[in-house]
mmCIF file of C-alpha atoms in Angstrom:
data_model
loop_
_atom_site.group_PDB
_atom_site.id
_atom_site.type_symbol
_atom_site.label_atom_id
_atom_site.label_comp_id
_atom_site.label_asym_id
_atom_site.label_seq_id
_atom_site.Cartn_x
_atom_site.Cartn_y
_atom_site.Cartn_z
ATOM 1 C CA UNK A 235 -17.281 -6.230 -5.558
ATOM 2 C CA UNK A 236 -18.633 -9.584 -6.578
ATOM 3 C CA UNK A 237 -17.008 -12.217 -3.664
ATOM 4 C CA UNK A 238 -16.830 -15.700 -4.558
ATOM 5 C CA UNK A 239 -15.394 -17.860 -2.386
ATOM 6 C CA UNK A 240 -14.072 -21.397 -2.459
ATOM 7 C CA UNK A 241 -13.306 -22.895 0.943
ATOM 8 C CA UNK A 242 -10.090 -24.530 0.241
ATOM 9 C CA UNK A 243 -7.418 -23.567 -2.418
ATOM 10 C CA UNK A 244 -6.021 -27.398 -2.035
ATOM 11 C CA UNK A 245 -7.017 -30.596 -1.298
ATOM 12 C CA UNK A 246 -5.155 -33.941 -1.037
ATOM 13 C CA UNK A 247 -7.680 -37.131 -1.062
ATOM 14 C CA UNK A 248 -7.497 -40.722 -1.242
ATOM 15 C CA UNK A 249 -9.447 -42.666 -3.934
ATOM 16 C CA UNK A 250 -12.612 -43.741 -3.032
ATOM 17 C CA UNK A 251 -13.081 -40.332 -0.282
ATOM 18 C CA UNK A 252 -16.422 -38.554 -1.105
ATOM 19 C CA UNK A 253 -15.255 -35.207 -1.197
ATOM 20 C CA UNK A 254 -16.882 -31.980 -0.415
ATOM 21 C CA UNK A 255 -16.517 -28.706 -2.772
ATOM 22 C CA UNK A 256 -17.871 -25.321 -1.089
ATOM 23 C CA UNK A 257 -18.510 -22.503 -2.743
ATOM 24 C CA UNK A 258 -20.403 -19.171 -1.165
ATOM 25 C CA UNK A 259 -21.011 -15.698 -3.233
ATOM 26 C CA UNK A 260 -22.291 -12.995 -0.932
ATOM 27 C CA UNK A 261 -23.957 -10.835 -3.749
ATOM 28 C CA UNK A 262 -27.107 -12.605 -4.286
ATOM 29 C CA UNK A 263 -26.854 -13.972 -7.866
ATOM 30 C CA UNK A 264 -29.416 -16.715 -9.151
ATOM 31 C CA UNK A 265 -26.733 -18.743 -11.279
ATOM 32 C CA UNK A 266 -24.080 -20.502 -10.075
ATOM 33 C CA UNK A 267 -21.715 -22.959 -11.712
ATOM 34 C CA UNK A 268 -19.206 -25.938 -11.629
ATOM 35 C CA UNK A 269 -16.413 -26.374 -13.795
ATOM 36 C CA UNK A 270 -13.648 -28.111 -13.867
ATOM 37 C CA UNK A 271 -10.214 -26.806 -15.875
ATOM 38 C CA UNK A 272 -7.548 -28.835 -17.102
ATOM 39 C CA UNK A 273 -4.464 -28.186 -19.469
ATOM 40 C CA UNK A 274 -5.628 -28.510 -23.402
ATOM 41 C CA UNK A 275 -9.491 -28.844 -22.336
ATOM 42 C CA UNK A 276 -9.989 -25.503 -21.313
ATOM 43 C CA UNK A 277 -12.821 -25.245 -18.848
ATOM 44 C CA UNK A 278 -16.024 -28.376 -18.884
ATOM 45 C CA UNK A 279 -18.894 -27.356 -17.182
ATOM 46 C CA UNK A 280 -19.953 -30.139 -14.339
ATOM 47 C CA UNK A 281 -23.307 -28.837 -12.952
ATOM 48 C CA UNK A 282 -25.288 -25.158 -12.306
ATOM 49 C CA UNK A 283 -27.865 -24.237 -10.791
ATOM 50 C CA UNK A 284 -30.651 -21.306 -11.867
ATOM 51 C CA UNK A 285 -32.194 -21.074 -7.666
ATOM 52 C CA UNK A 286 -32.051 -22.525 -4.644
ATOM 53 C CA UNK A 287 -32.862 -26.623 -4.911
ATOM 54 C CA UNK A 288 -32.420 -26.552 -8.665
ATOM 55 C CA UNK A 289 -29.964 -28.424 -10.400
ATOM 56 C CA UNK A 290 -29.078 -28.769 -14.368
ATOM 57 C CA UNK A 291 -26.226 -31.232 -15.435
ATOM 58 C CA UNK A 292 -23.345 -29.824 -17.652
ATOM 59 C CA UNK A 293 -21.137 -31.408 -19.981
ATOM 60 C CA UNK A 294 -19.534 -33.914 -17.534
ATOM 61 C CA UNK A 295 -21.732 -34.958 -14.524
ATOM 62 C CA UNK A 296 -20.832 -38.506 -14.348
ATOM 63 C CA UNK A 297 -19.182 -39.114 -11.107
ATOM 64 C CA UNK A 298 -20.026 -35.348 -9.348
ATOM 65 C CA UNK A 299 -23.604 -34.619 -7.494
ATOM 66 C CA UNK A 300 -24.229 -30.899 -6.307
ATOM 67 C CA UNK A 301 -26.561 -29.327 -3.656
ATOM 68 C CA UNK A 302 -27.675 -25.811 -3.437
ATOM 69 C CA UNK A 303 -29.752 -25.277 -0.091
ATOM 70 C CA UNK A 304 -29.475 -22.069 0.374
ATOM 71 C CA UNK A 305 -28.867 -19.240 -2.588
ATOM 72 C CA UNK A 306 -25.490 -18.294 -1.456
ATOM 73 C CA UNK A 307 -23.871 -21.613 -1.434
ATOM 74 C CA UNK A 308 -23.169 -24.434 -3.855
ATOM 75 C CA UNK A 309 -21.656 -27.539 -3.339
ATOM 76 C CA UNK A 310 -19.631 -29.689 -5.341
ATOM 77 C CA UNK A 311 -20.029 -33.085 -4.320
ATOM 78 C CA UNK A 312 -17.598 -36.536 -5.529
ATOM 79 C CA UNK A 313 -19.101 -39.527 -4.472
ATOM 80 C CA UNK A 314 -16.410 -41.038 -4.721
ATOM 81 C CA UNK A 315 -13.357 -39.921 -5.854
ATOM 82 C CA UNK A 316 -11.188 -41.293 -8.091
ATOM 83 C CA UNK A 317 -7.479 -40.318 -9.670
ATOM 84 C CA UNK A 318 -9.345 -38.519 -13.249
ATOM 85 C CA UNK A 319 -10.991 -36.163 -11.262
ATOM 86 C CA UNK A 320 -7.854 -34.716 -10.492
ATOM 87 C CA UNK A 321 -8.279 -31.093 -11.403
ATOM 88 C CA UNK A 322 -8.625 -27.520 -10.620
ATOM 89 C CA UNK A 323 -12.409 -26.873 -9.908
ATOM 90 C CA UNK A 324 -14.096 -23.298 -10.803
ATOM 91 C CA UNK A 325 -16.888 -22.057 -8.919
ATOM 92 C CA UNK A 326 -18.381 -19.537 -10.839
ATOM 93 C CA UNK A 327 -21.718 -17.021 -10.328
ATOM 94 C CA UNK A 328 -23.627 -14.611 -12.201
ATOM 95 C CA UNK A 329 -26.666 -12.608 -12.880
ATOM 96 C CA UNK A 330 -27.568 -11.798 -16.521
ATOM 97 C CA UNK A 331 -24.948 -13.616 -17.754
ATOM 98 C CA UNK A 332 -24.899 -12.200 -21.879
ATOM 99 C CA UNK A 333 -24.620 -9.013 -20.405
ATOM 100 C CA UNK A 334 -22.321 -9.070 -17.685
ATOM 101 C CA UNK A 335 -21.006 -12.687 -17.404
ATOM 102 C CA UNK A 336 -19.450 -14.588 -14.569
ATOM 103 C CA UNK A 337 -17.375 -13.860 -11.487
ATOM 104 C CA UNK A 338 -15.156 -16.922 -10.664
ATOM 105 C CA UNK A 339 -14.131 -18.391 -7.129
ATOM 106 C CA UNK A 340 -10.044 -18.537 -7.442
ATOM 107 C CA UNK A 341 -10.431 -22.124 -7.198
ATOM 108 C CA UNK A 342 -9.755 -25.213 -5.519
ATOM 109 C CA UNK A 343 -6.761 -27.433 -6.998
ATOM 110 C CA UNK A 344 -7.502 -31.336 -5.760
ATOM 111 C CA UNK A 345 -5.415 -34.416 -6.245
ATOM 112 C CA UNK A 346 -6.875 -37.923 -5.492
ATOM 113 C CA UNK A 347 -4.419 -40.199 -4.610
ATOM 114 C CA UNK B 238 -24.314 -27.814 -30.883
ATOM 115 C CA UNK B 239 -22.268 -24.864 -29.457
ATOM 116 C CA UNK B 240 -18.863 -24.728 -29.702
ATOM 117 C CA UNK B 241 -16.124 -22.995 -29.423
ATOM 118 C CA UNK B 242 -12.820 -23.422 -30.849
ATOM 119 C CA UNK B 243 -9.209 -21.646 -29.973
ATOM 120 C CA UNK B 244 -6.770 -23.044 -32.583
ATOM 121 C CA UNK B 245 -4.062 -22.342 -30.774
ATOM 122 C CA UNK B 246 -2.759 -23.449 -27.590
ATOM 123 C CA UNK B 247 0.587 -21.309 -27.110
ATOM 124 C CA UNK B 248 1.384 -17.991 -28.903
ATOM 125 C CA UNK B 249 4.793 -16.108 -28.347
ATOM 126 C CA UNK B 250 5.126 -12.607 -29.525
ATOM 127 C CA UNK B 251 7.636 -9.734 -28.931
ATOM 128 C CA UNK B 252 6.705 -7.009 -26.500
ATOM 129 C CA UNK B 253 5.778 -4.146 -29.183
ATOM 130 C CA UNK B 254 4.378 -6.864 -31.604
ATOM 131 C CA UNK B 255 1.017 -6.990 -32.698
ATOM 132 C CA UNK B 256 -1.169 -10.053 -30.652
ATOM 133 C CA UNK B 257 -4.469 -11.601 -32.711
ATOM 134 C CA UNK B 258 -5.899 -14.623 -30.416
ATOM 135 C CA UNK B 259 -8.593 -16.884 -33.093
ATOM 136 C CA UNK B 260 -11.917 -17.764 -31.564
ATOM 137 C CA UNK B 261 -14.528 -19.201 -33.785
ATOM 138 C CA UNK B 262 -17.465 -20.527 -32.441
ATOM 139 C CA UNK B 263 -20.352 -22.710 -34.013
ATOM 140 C CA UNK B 264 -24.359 -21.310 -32.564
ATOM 141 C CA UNK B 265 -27.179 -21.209 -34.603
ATOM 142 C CA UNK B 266 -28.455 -18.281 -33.441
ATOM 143 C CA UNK B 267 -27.242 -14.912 -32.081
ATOM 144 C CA UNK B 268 -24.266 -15.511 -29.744
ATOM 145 C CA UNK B 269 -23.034 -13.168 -27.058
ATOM 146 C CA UNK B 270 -19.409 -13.777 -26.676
ATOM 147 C CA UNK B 271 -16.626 -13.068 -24.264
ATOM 148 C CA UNK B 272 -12.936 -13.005 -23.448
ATOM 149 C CA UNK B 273 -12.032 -14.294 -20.071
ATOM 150 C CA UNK B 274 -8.389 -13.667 -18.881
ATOM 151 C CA UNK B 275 -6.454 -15.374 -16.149
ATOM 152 C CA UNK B 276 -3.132 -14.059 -14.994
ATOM 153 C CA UNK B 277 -0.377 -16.452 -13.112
ATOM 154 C CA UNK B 278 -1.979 -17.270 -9.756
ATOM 155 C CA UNK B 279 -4.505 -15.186 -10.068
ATOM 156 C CA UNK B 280 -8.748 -16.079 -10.833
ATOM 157 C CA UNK B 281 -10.493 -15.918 -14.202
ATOM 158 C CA UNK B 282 -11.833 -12.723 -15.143
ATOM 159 C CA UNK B 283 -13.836 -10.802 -17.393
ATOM 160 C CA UNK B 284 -11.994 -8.928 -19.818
ATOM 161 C CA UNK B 285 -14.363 -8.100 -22.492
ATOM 162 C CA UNK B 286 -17.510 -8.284 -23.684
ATOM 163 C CA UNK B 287 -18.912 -8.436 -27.162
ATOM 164 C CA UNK B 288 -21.927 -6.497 -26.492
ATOM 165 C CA UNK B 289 -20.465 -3.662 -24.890
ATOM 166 C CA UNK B 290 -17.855 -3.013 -27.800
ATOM 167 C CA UNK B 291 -15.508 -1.861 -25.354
ATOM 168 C CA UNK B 292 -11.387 -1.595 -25.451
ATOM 169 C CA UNK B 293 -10.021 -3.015 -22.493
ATOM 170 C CA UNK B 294 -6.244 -3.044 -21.361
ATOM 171 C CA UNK B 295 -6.070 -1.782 -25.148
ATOM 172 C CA UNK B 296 -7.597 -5.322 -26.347
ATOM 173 C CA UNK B 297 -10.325 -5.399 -28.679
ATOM 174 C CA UNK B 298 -12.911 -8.367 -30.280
ATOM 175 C CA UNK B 299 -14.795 -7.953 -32.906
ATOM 176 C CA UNK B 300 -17.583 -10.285 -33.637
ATOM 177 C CA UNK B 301 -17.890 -11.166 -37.487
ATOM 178 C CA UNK B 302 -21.178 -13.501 -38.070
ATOM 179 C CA UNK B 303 -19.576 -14.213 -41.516
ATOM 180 C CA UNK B 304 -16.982 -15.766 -40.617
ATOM 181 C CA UNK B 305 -18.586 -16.958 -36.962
ATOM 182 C CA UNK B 306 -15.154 -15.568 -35.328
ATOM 183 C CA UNK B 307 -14.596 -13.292 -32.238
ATOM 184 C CA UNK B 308 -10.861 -12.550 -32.221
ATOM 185 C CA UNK B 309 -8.884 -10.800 -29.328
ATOM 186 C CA UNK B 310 -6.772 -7.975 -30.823
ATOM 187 C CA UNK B 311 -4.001 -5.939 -29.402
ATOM 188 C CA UNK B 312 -1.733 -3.428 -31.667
ATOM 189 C CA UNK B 313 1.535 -3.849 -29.137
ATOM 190 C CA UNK B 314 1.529 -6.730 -26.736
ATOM 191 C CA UNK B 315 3.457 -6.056 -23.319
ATOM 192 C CA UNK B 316 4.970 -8.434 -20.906
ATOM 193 C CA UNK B 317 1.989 -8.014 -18.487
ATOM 194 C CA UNK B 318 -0.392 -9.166 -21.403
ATOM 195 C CA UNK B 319 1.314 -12.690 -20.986
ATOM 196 C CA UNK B 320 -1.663 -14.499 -19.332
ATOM 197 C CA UNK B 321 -4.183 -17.458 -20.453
ATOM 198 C CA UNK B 322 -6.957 -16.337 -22.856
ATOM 199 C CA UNK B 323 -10.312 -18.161 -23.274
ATOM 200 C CA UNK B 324 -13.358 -17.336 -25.036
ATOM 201 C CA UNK B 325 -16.888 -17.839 -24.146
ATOM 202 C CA UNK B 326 -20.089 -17.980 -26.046
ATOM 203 C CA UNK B 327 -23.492 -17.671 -24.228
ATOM 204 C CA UNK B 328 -26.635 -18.507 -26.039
ATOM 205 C CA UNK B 329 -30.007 -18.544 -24.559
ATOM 206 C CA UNK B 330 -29.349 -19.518 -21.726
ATOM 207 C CA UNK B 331 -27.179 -18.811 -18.778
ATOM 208 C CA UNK B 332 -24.310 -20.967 -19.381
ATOM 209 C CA UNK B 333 -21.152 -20.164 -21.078
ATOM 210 C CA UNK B 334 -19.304 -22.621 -23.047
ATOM 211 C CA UNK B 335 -15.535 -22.030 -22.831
ATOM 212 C CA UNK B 336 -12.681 -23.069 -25.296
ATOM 213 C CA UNK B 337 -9.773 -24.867 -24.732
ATOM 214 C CA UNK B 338 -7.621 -21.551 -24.081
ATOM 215 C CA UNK B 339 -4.711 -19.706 -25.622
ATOM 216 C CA UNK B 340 -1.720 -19.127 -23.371
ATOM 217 C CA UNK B 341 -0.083 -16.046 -24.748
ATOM 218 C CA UNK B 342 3.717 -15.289 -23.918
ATOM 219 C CA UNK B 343 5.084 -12.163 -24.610
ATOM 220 C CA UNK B 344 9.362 -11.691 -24.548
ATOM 221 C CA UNK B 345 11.137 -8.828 -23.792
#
Protein backbone atom coordinates (compact mmCIF):
# COMPACT_ATOMS: atom_id res chain seq x y z
CA UNK A 1 0.00 0.00 0.00
CA UNK A 2 0.69 3.44 -1.36
CA UNK A 3 1.64 5.68 2.12
CA UNK A 4 1.27 9.26 1.88
CA UNK A 5 1.84 11.13 4.64
CA UNK A 6 1.16 14.67 5.78
CA UNK A 7 2.96 15.71 8.95
CA UNK A 8 0.26 17.48 10.70
CA UNK A 9 -3.58 16.93 10.40
CA UNK A 10 -3.99 20.70 11.95
CA UNK A 11 -2.44 23.75 12.13
CA UNK A 12 -3.33 27.06 13.85
CA UNK A 13 -1.13 30.19 12.44
CA UNK A 14 -1.02 33.77 12.75
CA UNK A 15 -1.12 36.02 9.63
CA UNK A 16 1.95 36.91 8.30
CA UNK A 17 3.75 33.16 9.73
CA UNK A 18 5.54 31.45 6.75
CA UNK A 19 4.26 28.17 7.16
CA UNK A 20 5.67 24.84 6.38
CA UNK A 21 3.52 21.91 4.57
CA UNK A 22 5.30 18.31 4.63
CA UNK A 23 4.41 15.73 2.73
CA UNK A 24 6.52 12.18 2.35
CA UNK A 25 5.27 9.01 0.10
CA UNK A 26 7.47 6.00 0.73
CA UNK A 27 6.65 4.21 -2.66
CA UNK A 28 8.84 5.98 -4.99
CA UNK A 29 6.45 7.82 -7.37
CA UNK A 30 7.81 10.66 -9.78
CA UNK A 31 4.61 13.00 -9.40
CA UNK A 32 3.58 14.63 -6.60
CA UNK A 33 0.99 17.32 -6.03
CA UNK A 34 -0.54 20.31 -4.04
CA UNK A 35 -4.00 21.08 -3.77
CA UNK A 36 -5.95 22.85 -1.84
CA UNK A 37 -9.97 21.89 -1.18
CA UNK A 38 -12.56 24.11 -0.15
CA UNK A 39 -16.49 23.83 0.08
CA UNK A 40 -18.15 24.66 -3.59
CA UNK A 41 -14.53 24.78 -5.33
CA UNK A 42 -13.82 21.33 -5.19
CA UNK A 43 -10.11 20.69 -5.25
CA UNK A 44 -7.42 23.75 -7.12
CA UNK A 45 -4.26 22.46 -7.85
CA UNK A 46 -1.32 24.82 -6.18
CA UNK A 47 1.97 23.28 -7.49
CA UNK A 48 3.50 19.52 -8.64
CA UNK A 49 6.33 18.36 -9.30
CA UNK A 50 7.42 15.55 -12.21
CA UNK A 51 11.30 14.73 -10.12
CA UNK A 52 13.32 15.77 -7.65
CA UNK A 53 14.16 19.85 -8.02
CA UNK A 54 11.37 20.29 -10.53
CA UNK A 55 8.58 22.42 -10.03
CA UNK A 56 5.36 23.31 -12.36
CA UNK A 57 2.77 25.94 -11.05
CA UNK A 58 -0.98 24.89 -10.92
CA UNK A 59 -4.00 26.81 -11.05
CA UNK A 60 -3.35 28.99 -7.95
CA UNK A 61 0.38 29.59 -7.07
CA UNK A 62 0.17 33.09 -6.03
CA UNK A 63 1.12 33.29 -2.47
CA UNK A 64 2.52 29.31 -2.05
CA UNK A 65 6.34 28.28 -3.11
CA UNK A 66 7.21 24.43 -2.97
CA UNK A 67 10.54 22.47 -2.68
CA UNK A 68 11.16 18.94 -3.56
CA UNK A 69 14.85 17.93 -2.49
CA UNK A 70 14.62 14.69 -2.25
CA UNK A 71 11.94 12.30 -4.30
CA UNK A 72 10.06 11.27 -1.31
CA UNK A 73 9.19 14.58 0.07
CA UNK A 74 7.37 17.71 -1.01
CA UNK A 75 6.89 20.74 0.65
CA UNK A 76 4.28 23.18 0.69
CA UNK A 77 5.59 26.40 1.49
CA UNK A 78 3.32 30.02 2.50
CA UNK A 79 5.44 32.82 2.56
CA UNK A 80 3.42 34.40 4.29
CA UNK A 81 0.27 33.49 5.37
CA UNK A 82 -2.68 35.19 5.26
CA UNK A 83 -6.59 34.50 6.45
CA UNK A 84 -7.71 33.16 2.39
CA UNK A 85 -5.42 30.53 2.57
CA UNK A 86 -7.41 29.05 5.09
CA UNK A 87 -8.06 25.57 3.81
CA UNK A 88 -7.65 21.92 3.85
CA UNK A 89 -4.41 21.12 1.82
CA UNK A 90 -4.09 17.67 -0.28
CA UNK A 91 -0.89 16.14 -0.84
CA UNK A 92 -1.28 13.87 -3.48
CA UNK A 93 1.30 11.25 -5.53
CA UNK A 94 1.26 9.08 -8.40
CA UNK A 95 2.89 7.14 -11.10
CA UNK A 96 1.10 6.80 -14.48
CA UNK A 97 -1.49 8.82 -13.50
CA UNK A 98 -4.36 7.96 -16.66
CA UNK A 99 -3.93 4.61 -15.66
CA UNK A 100 -3.87 4.35 -12.11
CA UNK A 101 -4.30 7.91 -10.71
CA UNK A 102 -3.42 9.45 -7.40
CA UNK A 103 -3.04 8.35 -3.80
CA UNK A 104 -3.85 11.31 -1.45
CA UNK A 105 -2.16 12.31 1.99
CA UNK A 106 -5.41 12.57 4.48
CA UNK A 107 -4.60 16.09 4.72
CA UNK A 108 -3.70 18.93 6.69
CA UNK A 109 -6.68 21.38 7.77
CA UNK A 110 -4.92 25.07 8.55
CA UNK A 111 -6.49 28.23 9.84
CA UNK A 112 -4.55 31.58 9.75
CA UNK A 113 -5.58 33.76 12.23
CA UNK B 1 -9.11 24.65 -21.59
CA UNK B 2 -10.01 21.57 -19.44
CA UNK B 3 -12.74 21.53 -17.38
CA UNK B 4 -14.78 19.82 -15.51
CA UNK B 5 -18.15 20.49 -14.35
CA UNK B 6 -20.46 18.67 -11.47
CA UNK B 7 -23.86 20.45 -11.67
CA UNK B 8 -24.78 19.56 -8.59
CA UNK B 9 -23.56 20.25 -5.26
CA UNK B 10 -25.97 18.12 -2.88
CA UNK B 11 -28.07 15.09 -3.98
CA UNK B 12 -30.45 13.21 -1.48
CA UNK B 13 -31.83 9.90 -2.45
CA UNK B 14 -33.61 7.02 -0.60
CA UNK B 15 -31.60 3.98 0.35
CA UNK B 16 -32.95 1.48 -2.51
CA UNK B 17 -33.21 4.48 -5.00
CA UNK B 18 -31.39 4.69 -8.03
CA UNK B 19 -28.11 7.41 -7.68
CA UNK B 20 -26.82 9.17 -11.26
CA UNK B 21 -23.94 11.83 -10.23
CA UNK B 22 -23.45 14.38 -13.80
CA UNK B 23 -19.87 14.99 -14.79
CA UNK B 24 -19.22 16.67 -18.04
CA UNK B 25 -16.00 17.75 -18.87
CA UNK B 26 -14.65 20.07 -21.75
CA UNK B 27 -10.84 18.43 -23.45
CA UNK B 28 -10.07 18.55 -26.84
CA UNK B 29 -8.65 15.47 -27.08
CA UNK B 30 -9.01 11.97 -25.57
CA UNK B 31 -9.65 12.30 -21.80
CA UNK B 32 -9.05 9.64 -19.20
CA UNK B 33 -11.46 10.26 -16.46
CA UNK B 34 -12.04 9.28 -12.88
CA UNK B 35 -14.28 9.18 -9.84
CA UNK B 36 -12.61 10.02 -6.61
CA UNK B 37 -14.63 9.30 -3.37
CA UNK B 38 -14.12 10.66 0.09
CA UNK B 39 -15.99 9.26 3.03
CA UNK B 40 -16.58 11.43 6.47
CA UNK B 41 -13.10 11.76 7.98
CA UNK B 42 -11.62 9.70 5.89
CA UNK B 43 -8.85 10.61 2.59
CA UNK B 44 -9.76 10.87 -1.08
CA UNK B 45 -9.70 7.81 -2.95
CA UNK B 46 -9.86 6.17 -6.12
CA UNK B 47 -13.02 4.67 -6.88
CA UNK B 48 -13.08 4.16 -10.51
CA UNK B 49 -11.48 4.45 -13.46
CA UNK B 50 -12.69 5.04 -16.97
CA UNK B 51 -10.19 2.98 -18.63
CA UNK B 52 -10.52 -0.02 -16.73
CA UNK B 53 -14.45 -0.23 -17.22
CA UNK B 54 -14.72 -1.66 -13.95
CA UNK B 55 -17.90 -1.84 -11.32
CA UNK B 56 -16.85 -0.80 -8.09
CA UNK B 57 -18.93 -0.86 -4.74
CA UNK B 58 -21.67 -1.60 -7.56
CA UNK B 59 -20.95 2.04 -9.15
CA UNK B 60 -20.42 2.38 -12.68
CA UNK B 61 -19.23 5.49 -15.32
CA UNK B 62 -19.58 5.40 -18.56
CA UNK B 63 -17.73 7.76 -20.74
CA UNK B 64 -19.93 9.14 -23.73
CA UNK B 65 -17.61 11.48 -26.14
CA UNK B 66 -21.00 12.67 -27.58
CA UNK B 67 -22.20 14.13 -25.05
CA UNK B 68 -18.48 14.80 -23.29
CA UNK B 69 -20.13 13.26 -19.93
CA UNK B 70 -18.75 10.60 -17.46
CA UNK B 71 -21.62 9.93 -15.04
CA UNK B 72 -21.38 7.85 -11.73
CA UNK B 73 -24.23 5.28 -11.70
CA UNK B 74 -25.58 3.12 -8.99
CA UNK B 75 -29.02 0.98 -9.39
CA UNK B 76 -29.77 1.11 -5.31
CA UNK B 77 -27.90 3.64 -3.27
CA UNK B 78 -27.18 2.55 0.49
CA UNK B 79 -26.50 4.61 3.50
CA UNK B 80 -22.72 3.82 3.29
CA UNK B 81 -22.73 5.31 -0.36
CA UNK B 82 -23.38 8.78 1.39
CA UNK B 83 -19.88 10.30 0.82
CA UNK B 84 -18.43 13.34 -1.42
CA UNK B 85 -18.03 12.50 -5.15
CA UNK B 86 -15.61 14.31 -7.52
CA UNK B 87 -14.56 13.67 -10.92
CA UNK B 88 -11.28 13.99 -12.55
CA UNK B 89 -10.11 14.33 -16.07
CA UNK B 90 -6.40 13.72 -16.99
CA UNK B 91 -5.15 14.74 -20.35
CA UNK B 92 -1.65 14.52 -21.47
CA UNK B 93 -0.19 15.12 -18.84
CA UNK B 94 0.04 14.06 -15.27
CA UNK B 95 -2.29 16.33 -13.63
CA UNK B 96 -5.84 15.81 -12.88
CA UNK B 97 -8.27 18.54 -12.90
CA UNK B 98 -11.01 17.99 -10.30
CA UNK B 99 -14.66 19.40 -10.16
CA UNK B 100 -16.29 21.16 -7.65
CA UNK B 101 -17.81 17.82 -6.04
CA UNK B 102 -21.18 16.25 -5.42
CA UNK B 103 -22.01 15.42 -1.82
CA UNK B 104 -24.45 12.58 -2.03
CA UNK B 105 -26.83 11.79 1.03
CA UNK B 106 -28.63 8.81 1.15
CA UNK B 107 -31.84 8.40 3.98
CA UNK B 108 -32.97 5.50 5.46
Amino acid sequence: DVKVTQSSRYLVKRTGEKVFLECVQDMDHENMFWYRQDPGLGLRLIYFSYDVKMKEKGDIPEGYSVSREKKERFSLILESASTNQTSMYLCATGRQVVNYGYTFGSGTRLTVV
Amino acid sequence: AQRVTQPEKLLSVFKGAPVELKCNYSYSGSPELFWYVQYSRQRLQLLLRHISRESIKGFTADLNKGETSFHLKKPFAQEEDSAMYYCALSGRTDKLIFGTGTRLQVFP
